PDB file of C-alpha atoms in Angstrom:
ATOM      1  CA  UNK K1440     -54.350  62.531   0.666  1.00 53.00           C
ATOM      2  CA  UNK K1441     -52.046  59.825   1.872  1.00 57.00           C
ATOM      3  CA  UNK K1442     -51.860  59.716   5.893  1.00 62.00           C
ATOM      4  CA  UNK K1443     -48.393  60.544   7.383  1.00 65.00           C
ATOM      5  CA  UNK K1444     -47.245  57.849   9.752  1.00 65.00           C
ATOM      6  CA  UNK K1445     -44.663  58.151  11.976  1.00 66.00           C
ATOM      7  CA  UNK K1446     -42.531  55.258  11.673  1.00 66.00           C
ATOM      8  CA  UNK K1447     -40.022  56.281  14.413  1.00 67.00           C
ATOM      9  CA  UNK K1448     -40.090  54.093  17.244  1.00 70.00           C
ATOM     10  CA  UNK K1449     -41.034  55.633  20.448  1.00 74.00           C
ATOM     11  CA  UNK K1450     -39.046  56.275  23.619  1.00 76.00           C
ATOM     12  CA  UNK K1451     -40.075  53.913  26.326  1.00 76.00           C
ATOM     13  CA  UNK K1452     -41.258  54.935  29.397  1.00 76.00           C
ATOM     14  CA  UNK K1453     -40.574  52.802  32.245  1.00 80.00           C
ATOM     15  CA  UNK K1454     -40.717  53.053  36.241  1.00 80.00           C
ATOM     16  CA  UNK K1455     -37.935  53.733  38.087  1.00 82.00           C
ATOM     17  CA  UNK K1456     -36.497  50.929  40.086  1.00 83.00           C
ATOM     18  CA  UNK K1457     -36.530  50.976  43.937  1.00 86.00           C
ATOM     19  CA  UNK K1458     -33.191  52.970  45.817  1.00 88.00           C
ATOM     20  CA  UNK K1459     -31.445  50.109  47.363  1.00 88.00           C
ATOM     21  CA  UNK K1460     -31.616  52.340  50.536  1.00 91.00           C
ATOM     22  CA  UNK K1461     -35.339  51.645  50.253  1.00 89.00           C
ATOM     23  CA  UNK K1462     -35.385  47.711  50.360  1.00 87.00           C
ATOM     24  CA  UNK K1463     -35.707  47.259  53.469  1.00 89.00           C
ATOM     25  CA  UNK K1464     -39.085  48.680  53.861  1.00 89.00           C
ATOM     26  CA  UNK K1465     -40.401  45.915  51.155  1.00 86.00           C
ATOM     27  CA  UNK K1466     -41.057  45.399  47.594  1.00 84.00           C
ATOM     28  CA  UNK K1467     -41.763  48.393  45.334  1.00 86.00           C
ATOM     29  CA  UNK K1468     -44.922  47.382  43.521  1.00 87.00           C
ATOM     30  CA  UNK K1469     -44.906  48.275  39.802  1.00 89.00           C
ATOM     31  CA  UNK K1470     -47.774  48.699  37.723  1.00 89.00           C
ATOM     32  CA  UNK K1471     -47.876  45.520  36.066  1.00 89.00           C
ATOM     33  CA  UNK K1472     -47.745  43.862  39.848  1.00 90.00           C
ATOM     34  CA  UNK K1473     -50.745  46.139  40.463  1.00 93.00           C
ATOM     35  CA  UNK K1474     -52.548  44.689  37.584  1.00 95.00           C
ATOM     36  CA  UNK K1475     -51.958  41.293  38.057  1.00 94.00           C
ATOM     37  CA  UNK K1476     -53.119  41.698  41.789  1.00 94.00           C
ATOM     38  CA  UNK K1477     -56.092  43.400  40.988  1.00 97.00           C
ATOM     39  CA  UNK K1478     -57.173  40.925  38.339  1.00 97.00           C
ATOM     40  CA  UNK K1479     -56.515  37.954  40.591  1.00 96.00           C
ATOM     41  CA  UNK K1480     -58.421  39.885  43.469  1.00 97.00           C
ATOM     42  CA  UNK K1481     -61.129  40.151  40.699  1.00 98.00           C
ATOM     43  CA  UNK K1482     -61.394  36.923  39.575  1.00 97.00           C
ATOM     44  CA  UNK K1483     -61.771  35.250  43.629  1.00 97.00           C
ATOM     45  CA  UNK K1484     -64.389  37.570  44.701  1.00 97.00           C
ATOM     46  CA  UNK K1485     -66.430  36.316  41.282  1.00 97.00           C
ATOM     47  CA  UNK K1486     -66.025  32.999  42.351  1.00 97.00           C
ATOM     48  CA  UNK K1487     -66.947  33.689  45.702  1.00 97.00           C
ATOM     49  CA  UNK K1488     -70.261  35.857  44.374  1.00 96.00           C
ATOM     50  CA  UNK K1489     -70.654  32.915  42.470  1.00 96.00           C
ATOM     51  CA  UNK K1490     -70.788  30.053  45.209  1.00 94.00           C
ATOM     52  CA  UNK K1491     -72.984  32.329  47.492  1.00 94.00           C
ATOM     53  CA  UNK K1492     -75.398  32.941  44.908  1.00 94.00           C
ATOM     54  CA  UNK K1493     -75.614  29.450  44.188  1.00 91.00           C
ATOM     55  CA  UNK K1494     -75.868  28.356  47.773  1.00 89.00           C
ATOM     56  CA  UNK K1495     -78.711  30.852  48.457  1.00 90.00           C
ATOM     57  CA  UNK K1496     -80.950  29.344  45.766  1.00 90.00           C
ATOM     58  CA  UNK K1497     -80.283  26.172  46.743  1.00 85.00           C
ATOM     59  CA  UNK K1498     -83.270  23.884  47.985  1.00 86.00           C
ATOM     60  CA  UNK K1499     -82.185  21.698  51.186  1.00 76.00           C
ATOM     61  CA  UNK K1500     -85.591  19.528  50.627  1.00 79.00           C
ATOM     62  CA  UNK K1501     -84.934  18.969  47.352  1.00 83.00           C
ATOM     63  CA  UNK K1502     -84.531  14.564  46.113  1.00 84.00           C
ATOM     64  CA  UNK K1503     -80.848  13.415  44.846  1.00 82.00           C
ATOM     65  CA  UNK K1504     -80.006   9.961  45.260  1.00 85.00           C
ATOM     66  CA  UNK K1505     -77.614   9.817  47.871  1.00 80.00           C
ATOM     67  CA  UNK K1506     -80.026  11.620  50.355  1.00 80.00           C
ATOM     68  CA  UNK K1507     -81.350   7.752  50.558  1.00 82.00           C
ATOM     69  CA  UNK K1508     -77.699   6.738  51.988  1.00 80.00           C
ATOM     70  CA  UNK K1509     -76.949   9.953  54.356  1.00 81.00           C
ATOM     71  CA  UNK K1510     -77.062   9.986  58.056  1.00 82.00           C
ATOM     72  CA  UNK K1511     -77.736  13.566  60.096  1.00 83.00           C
ATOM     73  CA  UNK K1512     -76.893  14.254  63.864  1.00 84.00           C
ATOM     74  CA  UNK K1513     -79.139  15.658  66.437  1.00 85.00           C
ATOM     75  CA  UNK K1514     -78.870  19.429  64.500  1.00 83.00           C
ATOM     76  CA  UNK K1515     -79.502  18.253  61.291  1.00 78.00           C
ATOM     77  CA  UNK K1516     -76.023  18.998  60.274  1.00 81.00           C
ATOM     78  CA  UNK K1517     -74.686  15.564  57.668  1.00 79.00           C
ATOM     79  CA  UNK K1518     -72.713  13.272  58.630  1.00 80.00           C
ATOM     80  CA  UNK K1519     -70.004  12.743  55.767  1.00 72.00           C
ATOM     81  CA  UNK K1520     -68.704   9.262  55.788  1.00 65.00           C
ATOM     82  CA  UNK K1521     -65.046   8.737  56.102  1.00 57.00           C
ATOM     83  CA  UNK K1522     -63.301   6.667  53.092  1.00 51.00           C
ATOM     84  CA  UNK K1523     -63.716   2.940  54.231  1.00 51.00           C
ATOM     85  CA  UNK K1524     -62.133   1.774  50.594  1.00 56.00           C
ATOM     86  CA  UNK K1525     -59.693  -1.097  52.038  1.00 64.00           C
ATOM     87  CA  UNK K1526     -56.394  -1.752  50.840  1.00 64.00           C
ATOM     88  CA  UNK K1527     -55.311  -5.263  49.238  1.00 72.00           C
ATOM     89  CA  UNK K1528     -52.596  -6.567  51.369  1.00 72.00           C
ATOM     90  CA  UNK K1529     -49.822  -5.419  48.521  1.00 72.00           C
ATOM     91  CA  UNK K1530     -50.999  -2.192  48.397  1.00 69.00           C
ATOM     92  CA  UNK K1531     -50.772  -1.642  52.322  1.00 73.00           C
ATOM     93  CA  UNK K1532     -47.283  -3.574  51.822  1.00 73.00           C
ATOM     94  CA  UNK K1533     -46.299  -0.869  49.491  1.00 72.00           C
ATOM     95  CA  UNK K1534     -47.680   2.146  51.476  1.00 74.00           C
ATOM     96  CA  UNK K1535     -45.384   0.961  54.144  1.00 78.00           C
ATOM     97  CA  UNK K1536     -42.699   0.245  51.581  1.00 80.00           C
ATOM     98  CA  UNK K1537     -42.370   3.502  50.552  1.00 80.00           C
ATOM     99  CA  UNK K1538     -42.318   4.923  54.479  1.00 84.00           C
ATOM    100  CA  UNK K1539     -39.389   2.817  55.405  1.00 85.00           C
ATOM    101  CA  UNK K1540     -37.582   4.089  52.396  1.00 87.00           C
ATOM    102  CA  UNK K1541     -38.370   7.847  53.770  1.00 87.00           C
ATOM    103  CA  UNK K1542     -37.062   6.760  57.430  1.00 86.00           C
ATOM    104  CA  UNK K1543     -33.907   4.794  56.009  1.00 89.00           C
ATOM    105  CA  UNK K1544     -32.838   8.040  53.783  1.00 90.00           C
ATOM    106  CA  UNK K1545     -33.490  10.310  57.029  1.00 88.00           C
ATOM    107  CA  UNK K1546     -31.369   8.184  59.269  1.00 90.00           C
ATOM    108  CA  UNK K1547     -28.586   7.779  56.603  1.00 91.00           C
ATOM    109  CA  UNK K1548     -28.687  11.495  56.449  1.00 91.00           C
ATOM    110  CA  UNK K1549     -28.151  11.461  60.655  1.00 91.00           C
ATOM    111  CA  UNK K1550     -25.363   9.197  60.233  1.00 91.00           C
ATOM    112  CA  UNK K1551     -23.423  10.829  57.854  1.00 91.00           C
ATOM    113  CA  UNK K1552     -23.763  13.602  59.717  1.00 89.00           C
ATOM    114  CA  UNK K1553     -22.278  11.777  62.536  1.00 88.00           C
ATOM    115  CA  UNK K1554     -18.843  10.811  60.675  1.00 88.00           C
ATOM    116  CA  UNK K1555     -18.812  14.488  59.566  1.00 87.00           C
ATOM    117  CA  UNK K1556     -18.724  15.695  63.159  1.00 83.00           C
ATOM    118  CA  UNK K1557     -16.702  12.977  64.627  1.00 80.00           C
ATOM    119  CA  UNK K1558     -13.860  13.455  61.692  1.00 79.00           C
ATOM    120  CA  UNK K1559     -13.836  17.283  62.186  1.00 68.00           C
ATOM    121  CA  UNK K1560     -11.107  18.892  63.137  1.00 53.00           C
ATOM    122  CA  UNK K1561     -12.644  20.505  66.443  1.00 53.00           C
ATOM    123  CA  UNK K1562     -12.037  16.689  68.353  1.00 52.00           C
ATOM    124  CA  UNK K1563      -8.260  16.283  66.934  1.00 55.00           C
ATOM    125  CA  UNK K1564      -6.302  14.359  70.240  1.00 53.00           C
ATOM    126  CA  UNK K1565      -2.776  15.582  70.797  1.00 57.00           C
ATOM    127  CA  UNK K1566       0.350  15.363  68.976  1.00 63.00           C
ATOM    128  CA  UNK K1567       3.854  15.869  68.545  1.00 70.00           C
ATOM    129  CA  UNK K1568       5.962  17.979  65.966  1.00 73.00           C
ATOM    130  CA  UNK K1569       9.116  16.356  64.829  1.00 78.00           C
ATOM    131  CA  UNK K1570      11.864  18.303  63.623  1.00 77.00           C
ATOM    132  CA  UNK K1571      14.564  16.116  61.701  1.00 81.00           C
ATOM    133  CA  UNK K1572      18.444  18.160  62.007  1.00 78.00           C
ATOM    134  CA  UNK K1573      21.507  17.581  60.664  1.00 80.00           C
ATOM    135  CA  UNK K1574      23.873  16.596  63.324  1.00 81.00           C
ATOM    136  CA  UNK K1575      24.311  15.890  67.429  1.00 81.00           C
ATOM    137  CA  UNK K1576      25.684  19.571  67.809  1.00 77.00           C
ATOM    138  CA  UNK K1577      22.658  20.707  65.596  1.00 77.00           C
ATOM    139  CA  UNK K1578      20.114  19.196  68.084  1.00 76.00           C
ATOM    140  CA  UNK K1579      21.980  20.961  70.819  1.00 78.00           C
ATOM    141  CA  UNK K1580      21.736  24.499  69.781  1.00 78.00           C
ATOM    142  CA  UNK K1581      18.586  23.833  68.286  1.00 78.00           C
ATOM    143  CA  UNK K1582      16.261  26.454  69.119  1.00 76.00           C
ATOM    144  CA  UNK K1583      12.404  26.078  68.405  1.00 74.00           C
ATOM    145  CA  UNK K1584      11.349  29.824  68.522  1.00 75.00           C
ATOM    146  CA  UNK K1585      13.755  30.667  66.322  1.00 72.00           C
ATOM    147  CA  UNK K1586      13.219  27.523  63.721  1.00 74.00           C
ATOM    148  CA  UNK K1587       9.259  28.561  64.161  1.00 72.00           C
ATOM    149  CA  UNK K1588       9.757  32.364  64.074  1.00 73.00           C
ATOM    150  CA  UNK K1589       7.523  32.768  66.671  1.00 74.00           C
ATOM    151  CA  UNK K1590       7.216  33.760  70.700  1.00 69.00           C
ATOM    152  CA  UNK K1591       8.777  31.204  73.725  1.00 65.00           C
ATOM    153  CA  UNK K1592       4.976  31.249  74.920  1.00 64.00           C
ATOM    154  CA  UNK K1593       3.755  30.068  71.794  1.00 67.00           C
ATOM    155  CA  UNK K1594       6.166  27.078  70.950  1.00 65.00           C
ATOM    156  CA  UNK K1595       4.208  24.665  72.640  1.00 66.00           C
ATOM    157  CA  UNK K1596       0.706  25.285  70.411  1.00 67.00           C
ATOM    158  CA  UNK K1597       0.260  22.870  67.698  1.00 63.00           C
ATOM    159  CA  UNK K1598      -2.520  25.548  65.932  1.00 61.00           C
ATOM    160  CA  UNK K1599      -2.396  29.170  66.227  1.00 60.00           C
ATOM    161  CA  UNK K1600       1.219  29.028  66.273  1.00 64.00           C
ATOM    162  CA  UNK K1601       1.261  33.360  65.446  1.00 67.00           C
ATOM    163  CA  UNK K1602       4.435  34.613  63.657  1.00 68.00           C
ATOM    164  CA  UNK K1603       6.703  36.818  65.000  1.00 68.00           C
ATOM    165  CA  UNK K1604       5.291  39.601  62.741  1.00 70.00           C
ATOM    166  CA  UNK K1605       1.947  38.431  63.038  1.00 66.00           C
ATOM    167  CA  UNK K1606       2.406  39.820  66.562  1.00 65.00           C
ATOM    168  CA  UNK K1607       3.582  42.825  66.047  1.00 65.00           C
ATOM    169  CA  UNK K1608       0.827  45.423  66.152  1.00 55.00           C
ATOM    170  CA  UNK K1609       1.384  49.409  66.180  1.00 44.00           C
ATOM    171  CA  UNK K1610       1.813  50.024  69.854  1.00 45.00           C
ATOM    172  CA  UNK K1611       4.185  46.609  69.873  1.00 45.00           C
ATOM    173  CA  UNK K1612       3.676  42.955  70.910  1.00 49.00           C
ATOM    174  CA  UNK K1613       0.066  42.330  71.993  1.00 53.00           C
ATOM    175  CA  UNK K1614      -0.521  40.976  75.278  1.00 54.00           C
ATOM    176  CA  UNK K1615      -0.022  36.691  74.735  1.00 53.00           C
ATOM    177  CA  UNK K1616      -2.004  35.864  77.567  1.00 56.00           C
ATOM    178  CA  UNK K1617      -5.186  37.523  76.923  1.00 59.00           C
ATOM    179  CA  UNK K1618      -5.145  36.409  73.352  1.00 57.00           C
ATOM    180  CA  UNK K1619      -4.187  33.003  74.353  1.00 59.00           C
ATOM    181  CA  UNK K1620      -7.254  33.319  76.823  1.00 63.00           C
ATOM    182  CA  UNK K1621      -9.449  34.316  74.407  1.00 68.00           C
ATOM    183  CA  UNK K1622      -8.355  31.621  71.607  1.00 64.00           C
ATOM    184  CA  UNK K1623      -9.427  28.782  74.396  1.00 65.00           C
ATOM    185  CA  UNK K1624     -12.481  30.439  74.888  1.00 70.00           C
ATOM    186  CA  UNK K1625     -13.219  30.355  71.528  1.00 72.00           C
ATOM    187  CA  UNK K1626     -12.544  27.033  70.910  1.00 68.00           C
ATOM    188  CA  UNK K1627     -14.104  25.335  73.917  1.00 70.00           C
ATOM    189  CA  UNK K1628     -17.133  27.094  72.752  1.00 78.00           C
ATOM    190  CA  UNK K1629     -16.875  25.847  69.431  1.00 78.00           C
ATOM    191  CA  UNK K1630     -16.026  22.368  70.522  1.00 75.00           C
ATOM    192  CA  UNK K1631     -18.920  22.571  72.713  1.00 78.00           C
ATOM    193  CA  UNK K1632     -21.704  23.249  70.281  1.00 82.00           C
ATOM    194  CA  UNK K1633     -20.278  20.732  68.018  1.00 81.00           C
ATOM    195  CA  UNK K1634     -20.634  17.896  71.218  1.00 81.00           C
ATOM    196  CA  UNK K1635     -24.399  19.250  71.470  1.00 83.00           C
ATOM    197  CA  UNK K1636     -24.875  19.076  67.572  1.00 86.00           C
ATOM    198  CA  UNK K1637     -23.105  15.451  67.634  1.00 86.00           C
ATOM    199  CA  UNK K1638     -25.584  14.361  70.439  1.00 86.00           C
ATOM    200  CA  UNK K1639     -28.445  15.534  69.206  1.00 89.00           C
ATOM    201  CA  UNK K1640     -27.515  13.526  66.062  1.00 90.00           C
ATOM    202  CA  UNK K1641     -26.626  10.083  67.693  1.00 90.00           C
ATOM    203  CA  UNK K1642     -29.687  10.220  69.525  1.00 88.00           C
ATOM    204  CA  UNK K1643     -31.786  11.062  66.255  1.00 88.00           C
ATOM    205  CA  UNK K1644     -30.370   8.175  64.735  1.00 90.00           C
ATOM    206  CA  UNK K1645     -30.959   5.757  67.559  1.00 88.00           C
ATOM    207  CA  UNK K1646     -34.718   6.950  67.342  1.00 87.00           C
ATOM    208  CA  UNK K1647     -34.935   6.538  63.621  1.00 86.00           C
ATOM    209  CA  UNK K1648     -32.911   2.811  63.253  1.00 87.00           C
ATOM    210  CA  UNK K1649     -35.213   1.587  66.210  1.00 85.00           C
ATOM    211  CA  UNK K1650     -38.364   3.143  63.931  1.00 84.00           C
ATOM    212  CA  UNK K1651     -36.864   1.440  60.402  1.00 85.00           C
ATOM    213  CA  UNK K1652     -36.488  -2.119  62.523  1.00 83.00           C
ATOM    214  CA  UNK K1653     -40.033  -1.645  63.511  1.00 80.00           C
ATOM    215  CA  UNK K1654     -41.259  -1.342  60.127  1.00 82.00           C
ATOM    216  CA  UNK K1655     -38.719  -3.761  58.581  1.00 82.00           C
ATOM    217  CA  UNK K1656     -40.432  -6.545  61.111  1.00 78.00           C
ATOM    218  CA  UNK K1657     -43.919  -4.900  60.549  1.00 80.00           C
ATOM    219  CA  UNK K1658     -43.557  -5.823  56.884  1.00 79.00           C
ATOM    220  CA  UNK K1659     -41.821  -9.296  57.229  1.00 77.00           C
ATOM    221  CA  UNK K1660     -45.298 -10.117  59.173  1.00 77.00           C
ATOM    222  CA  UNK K1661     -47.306  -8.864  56.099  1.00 78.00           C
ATOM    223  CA  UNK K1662     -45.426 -11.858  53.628  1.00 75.00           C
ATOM    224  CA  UNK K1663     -47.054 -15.044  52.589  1.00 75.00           C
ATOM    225  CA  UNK K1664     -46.140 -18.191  54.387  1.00 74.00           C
ATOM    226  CA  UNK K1665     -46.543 -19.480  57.672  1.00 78.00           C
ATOM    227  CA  UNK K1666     -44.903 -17.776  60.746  1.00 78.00           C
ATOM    228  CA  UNK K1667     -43.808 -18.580  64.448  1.00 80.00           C
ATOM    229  CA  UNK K1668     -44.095 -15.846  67.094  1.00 80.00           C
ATOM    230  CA  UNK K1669     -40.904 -16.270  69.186  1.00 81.00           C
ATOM    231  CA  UNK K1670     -40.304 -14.243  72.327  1.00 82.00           C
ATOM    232  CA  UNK K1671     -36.210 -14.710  73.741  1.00 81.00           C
ATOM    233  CA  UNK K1672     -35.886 -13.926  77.587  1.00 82.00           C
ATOM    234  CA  UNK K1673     -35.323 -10.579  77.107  1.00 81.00           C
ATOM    235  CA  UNK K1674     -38.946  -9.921  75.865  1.00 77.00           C
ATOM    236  CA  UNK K1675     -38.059  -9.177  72.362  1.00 77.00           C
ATOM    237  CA  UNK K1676     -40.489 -10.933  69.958  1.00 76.00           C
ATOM    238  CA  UNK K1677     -39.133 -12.856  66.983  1.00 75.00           C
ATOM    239  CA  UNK K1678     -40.845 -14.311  63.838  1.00 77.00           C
ATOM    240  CA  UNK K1679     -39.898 -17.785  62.381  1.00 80.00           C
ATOM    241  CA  UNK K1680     -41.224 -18.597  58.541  1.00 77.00           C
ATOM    242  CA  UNK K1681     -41.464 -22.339  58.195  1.00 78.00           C
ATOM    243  CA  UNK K1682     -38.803 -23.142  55.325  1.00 77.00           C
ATOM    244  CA  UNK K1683     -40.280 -23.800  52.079  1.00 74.00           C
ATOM    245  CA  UNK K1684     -39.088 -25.303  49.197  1.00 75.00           C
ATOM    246  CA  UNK K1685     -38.206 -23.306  45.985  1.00 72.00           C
ATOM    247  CA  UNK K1686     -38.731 -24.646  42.160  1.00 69.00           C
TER     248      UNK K1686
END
């Protein structure tokens, strides 16, 4: 008798995703989170089991050949040897190369950062609107509240220049002088963080051009050719290659 399959395809069950009310208490673990955690969990502690089973058969007194080259301290404890390969003179050239570039990308990062400060609109000086009329009697009558729409308090303000129905609220015109108050607040405050940020910056970059000169000279000394140690009267020290000729 032939078996009966059943062909259909079955409904998938999957796990409900986490309420969005529920985020903040963390990540809802699903069970294929569970099972990867559990088999990485696993597959450490074997390790581990591993390396202490190993270590607890291990012989101390027993001969390899670099026993005849190792030094112990007082306790018996080994004394590992630091690295003492020495670098060729290009290689160290190029170590240093590549940390000048790091310093010089850093301090063109500062100064841009500079410019973007100093052209922001926060340290704009003082200006002047100029309104172009018609004729002599036209400049007499003129009247800047009413070309501006806006309040005789406010026709002096070059930004936040507020609209005549901009002021309007539901219990009428809001109070000018406490929101002129708080504008300035505002924007001293502003204006002063962006000071701090734009010191902090120029003095970054000070420390990082006198760090790439350093460098720059350090690697100068490291090229072939014979030198002159110069010091001016300030006490800055120069170095003078004698001038070879080129083929």
């Amino acid at each position: 008798m032939a078996k009966l399959v059943h062909n259909v395809q079955k409904k998938q069950h999957r796990e409900r995703s986490q309420k969005s009310s529920r985020a903040k208490y963390g990540l809802l673990e699903k069970k294929k989170d569970y099972r990867l955690r559990a088999a990485d969990y696993h597959k450490k502690q074997a390790a581990l089991k591993a390396l202490k089973e190993k270590a607890k058969s291990h012989n101390p007194d027993e001969y390899y050949h670099a026993m005849t080259k190792k030094r112990t301290d007082d306790k018996g404890i080994l004394i590992s040897d630091r690295d003492s390969e020495v670098l060729s003179v290009d290689q160290a050239k190029l170590l240093k190369t590549q940390d000048i570039n790091y310093i010089r990308t850093m301090r063109l990062h500062e100064s841009n950062k500079i410019k973007r400060l100093q052209d922001g609109k926060l340290f704009e000086g003082s200006g002047k609107h100029t309104v172009f009329v018609d004729s002599t009697k036209s400049k007499e009558s003129f009247k800047p509240e009413e070309y501006f729409n806006t309040d005789k308090s406010l026709v002096e303000n070059r930004q936040n220049r507020l609209r005549l129905d901009q002021l309007q609220s539901n219990s009428g015109l809001i109070n000018l002088s406490n929101f002129e108050a708080n504008e300035k607040d505002k924007l001293d405050e502003k204006k002063l963080k962006s000071f701090k940020q734009l010191q902090r910056a120029i003095a970054k970059e000070k420390e990082l051009h006198q760090v790439e000169d350093i460098m720059s000279r350090n690697i100068e000394k490291m090229k072939k050719g014979d030198k002159k140690k110069i010091v001016d009267v300030n006490g800055k020290t120069y170095f003078k290659w004698k001038t070879q000729r080129k083929r």
